mmCIF file of C-alpha atoms in Angstrom:
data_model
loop_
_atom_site.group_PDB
_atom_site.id
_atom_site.type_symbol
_atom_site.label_atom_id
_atom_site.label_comp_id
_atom_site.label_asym_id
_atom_site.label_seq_id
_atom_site.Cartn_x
_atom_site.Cartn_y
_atom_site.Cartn_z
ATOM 1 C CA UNK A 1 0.000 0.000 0.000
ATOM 2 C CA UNK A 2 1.197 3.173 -1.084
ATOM 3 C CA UNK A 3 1.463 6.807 1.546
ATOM 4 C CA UNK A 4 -1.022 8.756 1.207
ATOM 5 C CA UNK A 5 -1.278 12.164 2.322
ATOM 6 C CA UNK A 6 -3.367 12.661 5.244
ATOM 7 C CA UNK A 7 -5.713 15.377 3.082
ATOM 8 C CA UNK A 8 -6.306 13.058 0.406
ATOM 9 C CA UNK A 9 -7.492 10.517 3.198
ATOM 10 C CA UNK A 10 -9.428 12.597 4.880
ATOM 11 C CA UNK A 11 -11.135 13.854 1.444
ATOM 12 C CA UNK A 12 -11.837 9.971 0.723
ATOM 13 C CA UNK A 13 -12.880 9.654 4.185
ATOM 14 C CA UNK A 14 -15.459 12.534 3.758
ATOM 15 C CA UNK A 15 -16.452 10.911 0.357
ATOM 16 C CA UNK A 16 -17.520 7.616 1.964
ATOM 17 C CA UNK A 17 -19.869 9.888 3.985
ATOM 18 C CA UNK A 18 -21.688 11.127 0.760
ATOM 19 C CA UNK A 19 -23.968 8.201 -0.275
ATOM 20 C CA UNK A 20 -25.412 7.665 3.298
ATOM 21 C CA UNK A 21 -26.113 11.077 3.060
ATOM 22 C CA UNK A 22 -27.353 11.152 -0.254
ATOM 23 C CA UNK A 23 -29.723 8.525 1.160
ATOM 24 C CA UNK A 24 -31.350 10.938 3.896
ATOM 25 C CA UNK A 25 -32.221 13.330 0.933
ATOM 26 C CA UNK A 26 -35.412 12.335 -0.568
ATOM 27 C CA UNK A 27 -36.831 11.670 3.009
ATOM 28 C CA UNK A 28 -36.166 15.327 3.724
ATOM 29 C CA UNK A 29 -36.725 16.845 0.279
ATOM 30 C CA UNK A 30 -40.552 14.969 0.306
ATOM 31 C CA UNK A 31 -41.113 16.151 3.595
ATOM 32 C CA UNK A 32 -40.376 19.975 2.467
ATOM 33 C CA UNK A 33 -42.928 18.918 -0.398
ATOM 34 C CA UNK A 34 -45.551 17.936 1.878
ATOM 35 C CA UNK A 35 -44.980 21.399 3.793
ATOM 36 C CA UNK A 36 -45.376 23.754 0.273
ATOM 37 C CA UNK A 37 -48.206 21.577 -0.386
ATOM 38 C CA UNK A 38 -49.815 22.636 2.503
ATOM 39 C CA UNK A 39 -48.513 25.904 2.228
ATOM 40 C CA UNK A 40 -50.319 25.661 -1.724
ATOM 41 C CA UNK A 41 -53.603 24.482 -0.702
ATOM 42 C CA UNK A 42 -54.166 26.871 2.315
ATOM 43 C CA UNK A 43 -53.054 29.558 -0.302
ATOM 44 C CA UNK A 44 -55.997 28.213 -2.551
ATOM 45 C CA UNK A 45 -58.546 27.869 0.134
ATOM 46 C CA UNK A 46 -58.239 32.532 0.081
ATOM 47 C CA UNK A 47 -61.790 32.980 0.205
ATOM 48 C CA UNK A 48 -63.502 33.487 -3.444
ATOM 49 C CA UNK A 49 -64.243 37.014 -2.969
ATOM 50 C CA UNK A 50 -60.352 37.456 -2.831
ATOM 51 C CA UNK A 51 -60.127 36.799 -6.620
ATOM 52 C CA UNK A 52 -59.928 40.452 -7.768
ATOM 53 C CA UNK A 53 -56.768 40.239 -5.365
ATOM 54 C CA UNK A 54 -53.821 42.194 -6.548
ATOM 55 C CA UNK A 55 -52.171 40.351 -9.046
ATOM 56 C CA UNK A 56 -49.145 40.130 -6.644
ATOM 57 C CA UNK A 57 -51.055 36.776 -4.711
ATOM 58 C CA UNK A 58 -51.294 35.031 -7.800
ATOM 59 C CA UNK A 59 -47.770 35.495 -8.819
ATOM 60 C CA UNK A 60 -46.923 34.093 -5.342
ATOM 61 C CA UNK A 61 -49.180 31.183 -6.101
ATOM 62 C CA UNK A 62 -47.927 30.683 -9.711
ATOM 63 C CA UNK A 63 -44.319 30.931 -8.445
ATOM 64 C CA UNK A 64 -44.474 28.138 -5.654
ATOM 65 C CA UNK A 65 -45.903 25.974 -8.550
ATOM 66 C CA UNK A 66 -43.104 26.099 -10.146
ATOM 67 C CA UNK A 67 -41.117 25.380 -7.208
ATOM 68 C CA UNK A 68 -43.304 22.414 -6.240
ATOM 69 C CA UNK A 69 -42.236 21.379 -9.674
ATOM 70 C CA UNK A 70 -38.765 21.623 -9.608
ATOM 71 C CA UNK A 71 -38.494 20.200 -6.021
ATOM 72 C CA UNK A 72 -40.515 16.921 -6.922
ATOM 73 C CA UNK A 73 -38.032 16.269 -9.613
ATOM 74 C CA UNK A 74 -35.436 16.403 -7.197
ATOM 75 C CA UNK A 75 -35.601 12.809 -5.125
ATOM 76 C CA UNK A 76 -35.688 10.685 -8.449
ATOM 77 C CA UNK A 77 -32.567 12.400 -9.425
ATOM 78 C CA UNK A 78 -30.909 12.502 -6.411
ATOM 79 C CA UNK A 79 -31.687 8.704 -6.229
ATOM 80 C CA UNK A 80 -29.538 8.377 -9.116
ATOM 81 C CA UNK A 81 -26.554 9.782 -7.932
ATOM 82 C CA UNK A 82 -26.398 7.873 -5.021
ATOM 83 C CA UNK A 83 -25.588 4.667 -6.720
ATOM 84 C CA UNK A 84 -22.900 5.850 -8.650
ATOM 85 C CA UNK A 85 -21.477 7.828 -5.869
ATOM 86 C CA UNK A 86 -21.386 4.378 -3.725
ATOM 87 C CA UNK A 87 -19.795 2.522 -7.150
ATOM 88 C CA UNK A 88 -17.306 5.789 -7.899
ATOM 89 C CA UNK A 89 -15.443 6.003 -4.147
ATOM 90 C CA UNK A 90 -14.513 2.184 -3.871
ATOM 91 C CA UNK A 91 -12.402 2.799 -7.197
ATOM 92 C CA UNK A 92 -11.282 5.598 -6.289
ATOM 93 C CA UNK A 93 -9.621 4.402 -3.020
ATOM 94 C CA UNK A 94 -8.603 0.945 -5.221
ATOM 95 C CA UNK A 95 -6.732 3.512 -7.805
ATOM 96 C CA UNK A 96 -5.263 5.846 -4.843
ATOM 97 C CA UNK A 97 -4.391 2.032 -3.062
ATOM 98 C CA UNK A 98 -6.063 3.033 -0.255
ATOM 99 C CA UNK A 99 -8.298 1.360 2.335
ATOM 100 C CA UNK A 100 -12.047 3.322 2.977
ATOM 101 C CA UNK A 101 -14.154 2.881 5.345
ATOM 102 C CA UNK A 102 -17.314 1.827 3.302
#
């Protein structure tokens, strides 16, 4: 086994940390979903009479849409990264000859 410098160990250290991580993600990213949701659909329930509402409140609601959208699109790609994180940091330590903790 070849020296390696103590940064480059601790970097691969910190890399084996990623995909756990990256794991925890989703679970956290849905439950900020659930929140804007909720956030969304008390926004909607504005009483009717609150439709000649400056247009301000509907470019709030059309904006955390498009959030909503872009968030939920989030966990399925994040779920791809993952894997190849977890595939990437084995070879990395086998090409640096190092040992990781995986």
């Amino acid at each position: 086994m070849s020296k390696v410098p103590p940064r480059l160990s601790k970097v691969l250290e910190m890399l084996s940390l990623v995909p756990p991580l990256l794991s925890k993600v989703p679970a956290m990213l849905s439950k900020v979903l659930a929140t804007l949701s909720k956030v969304l659909a008390m926004l909607f329930k504005v009483p009717a009479m609150m439709t000649n509402a400056p247009p301000t409140l509907s470019n709030v609601l059309e904006m955390l849409s498009k959030v909503l959208e872009t968030l939920s699109k989030v966990p399925p790609m994040l779920s791809k990264v993952s894997p190849i994180l977890s595939k990437v940091q084995p070879k990395l330590c086998q090409e640096l000859s190092v040992t990781c903790n995986t």
